XYZ file of C-alpha atoms in Angstrom:
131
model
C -15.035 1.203 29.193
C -14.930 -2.025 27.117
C -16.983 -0.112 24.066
C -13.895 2.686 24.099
C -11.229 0.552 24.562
C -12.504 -1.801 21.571
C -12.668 1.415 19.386
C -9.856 2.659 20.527
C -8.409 -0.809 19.214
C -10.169 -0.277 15.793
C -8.838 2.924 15.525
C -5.368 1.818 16.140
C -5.445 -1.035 13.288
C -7.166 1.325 10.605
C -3.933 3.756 11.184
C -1.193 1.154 11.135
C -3.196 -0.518 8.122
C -3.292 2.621 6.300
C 0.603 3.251 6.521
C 0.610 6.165 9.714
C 3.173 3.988 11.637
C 5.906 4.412 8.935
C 4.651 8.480 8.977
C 5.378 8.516 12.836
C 8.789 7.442 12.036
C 9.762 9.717 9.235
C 8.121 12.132 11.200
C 10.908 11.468 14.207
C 13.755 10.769 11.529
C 13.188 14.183 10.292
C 13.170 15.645 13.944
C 16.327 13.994 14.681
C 17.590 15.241 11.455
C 16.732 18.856 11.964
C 18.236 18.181 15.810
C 21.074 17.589 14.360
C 22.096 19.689 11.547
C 20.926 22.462 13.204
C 23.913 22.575 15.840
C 26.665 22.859 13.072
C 24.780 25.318 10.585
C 22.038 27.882 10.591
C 18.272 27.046 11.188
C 17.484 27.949 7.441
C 20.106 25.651 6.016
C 19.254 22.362 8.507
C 15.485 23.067 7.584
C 16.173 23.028 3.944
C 18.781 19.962 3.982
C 16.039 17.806 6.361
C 13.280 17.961 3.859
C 15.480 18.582 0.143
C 15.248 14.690 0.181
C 18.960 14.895 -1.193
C 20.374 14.084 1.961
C 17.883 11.523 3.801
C 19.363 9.531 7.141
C 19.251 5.786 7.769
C 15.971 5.976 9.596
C 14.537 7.894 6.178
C 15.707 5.640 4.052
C 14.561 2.323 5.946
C 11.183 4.143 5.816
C 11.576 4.681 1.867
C 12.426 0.778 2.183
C 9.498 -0.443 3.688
C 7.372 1.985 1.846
C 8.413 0.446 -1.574
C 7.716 -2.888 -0.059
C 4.489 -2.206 0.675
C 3.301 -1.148 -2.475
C 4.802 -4.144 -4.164
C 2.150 -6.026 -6.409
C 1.222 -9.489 -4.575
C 1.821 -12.833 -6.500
C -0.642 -15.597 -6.324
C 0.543 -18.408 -7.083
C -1.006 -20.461 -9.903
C -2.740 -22.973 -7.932
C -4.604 -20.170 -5.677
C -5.861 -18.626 -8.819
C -7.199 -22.181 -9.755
C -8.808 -22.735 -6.870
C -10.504 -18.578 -7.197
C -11.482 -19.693 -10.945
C -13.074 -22.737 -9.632
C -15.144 -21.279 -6.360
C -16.760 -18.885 -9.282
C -16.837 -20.827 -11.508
C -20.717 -22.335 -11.089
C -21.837 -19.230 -9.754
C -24.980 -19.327 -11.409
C -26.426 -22.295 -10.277
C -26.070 -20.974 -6.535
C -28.599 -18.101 -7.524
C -32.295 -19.401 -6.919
C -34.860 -18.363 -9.803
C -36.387 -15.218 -9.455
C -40.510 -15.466 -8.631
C -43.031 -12.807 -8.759
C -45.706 -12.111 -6.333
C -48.239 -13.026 -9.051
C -47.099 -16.524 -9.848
C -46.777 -17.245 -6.313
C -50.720 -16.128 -5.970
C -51.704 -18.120 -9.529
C -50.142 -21.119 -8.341
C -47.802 -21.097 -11.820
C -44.200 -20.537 -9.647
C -42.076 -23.424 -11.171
C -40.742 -26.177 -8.786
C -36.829 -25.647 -7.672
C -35.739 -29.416 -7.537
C -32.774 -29.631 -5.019
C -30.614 -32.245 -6.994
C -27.451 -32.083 -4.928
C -26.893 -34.610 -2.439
C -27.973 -33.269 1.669
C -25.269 -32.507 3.825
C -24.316 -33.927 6.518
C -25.310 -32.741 9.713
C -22.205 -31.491 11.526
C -20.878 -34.241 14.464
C -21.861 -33.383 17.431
C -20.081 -32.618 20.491
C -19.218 -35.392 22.593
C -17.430 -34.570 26.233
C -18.203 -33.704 29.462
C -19.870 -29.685 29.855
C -17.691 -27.942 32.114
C -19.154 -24.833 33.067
């Protein structure tokens, strides 16, 4: 039940992530609208105002809203891209040297000579165990 439930869950996300919450409600702003327009003039008519786009609700156009916000471009600001520029910045030395099998076997693989300082082990945890 818990494997369903947490796909289920995963499910949900992806769809909101991907924009289907904002289709559910133009979906029921377009019901509404056809509800509506439909009582005072025929069904042809309602169907063709509803989805023309020329005359969209307040529902459709909070929708339209939110849409446009989503798709707006994100800023970083400077000091973020700094702070990218500098994590890839030595890149290269974080790749270790490539060795073939056959200088491993002839004893001619070249020495990798750590030169930065060893971390420190991580504190450990002090406290009672309460379990």
């Amino acid at each position: 039940m818990r494997r369903y439930f947490s796909w289920a869950c995963l499910l949900i996300a992806w769809l909101c992530a991907n924009g289907v919450a904002l289709d559910a409600v133009q979906v029921v702003a377009w019901s509404r609208m056809f509800a509506a327009k439909v009582q005072v003039m025929p069904i042809e008519k309602a169907l063709h105002q509803t989805f023309d786009g020329c005359h969209p609700c307040a529902l459709c156009t909070a929708v339209e809203r939110a849409r446009a916000a989503d798709h707006r471009p994100a800023h970083l600001p400077a000091a973020s891209l700094a702070k990218l520029t500098l994590f890839c910045h030595d890149a290269e030395t974080l790749v270790p040297p490539v060795v073939s099998s056959r200088e491993i076997e002839g004893g001619s693989a070249p020495r990798v000579i750590r030169r930065d300082p060893v971390p420190v082990p991580p504190p450990r945890r002090t406290g009672l165990i309460v379990g």
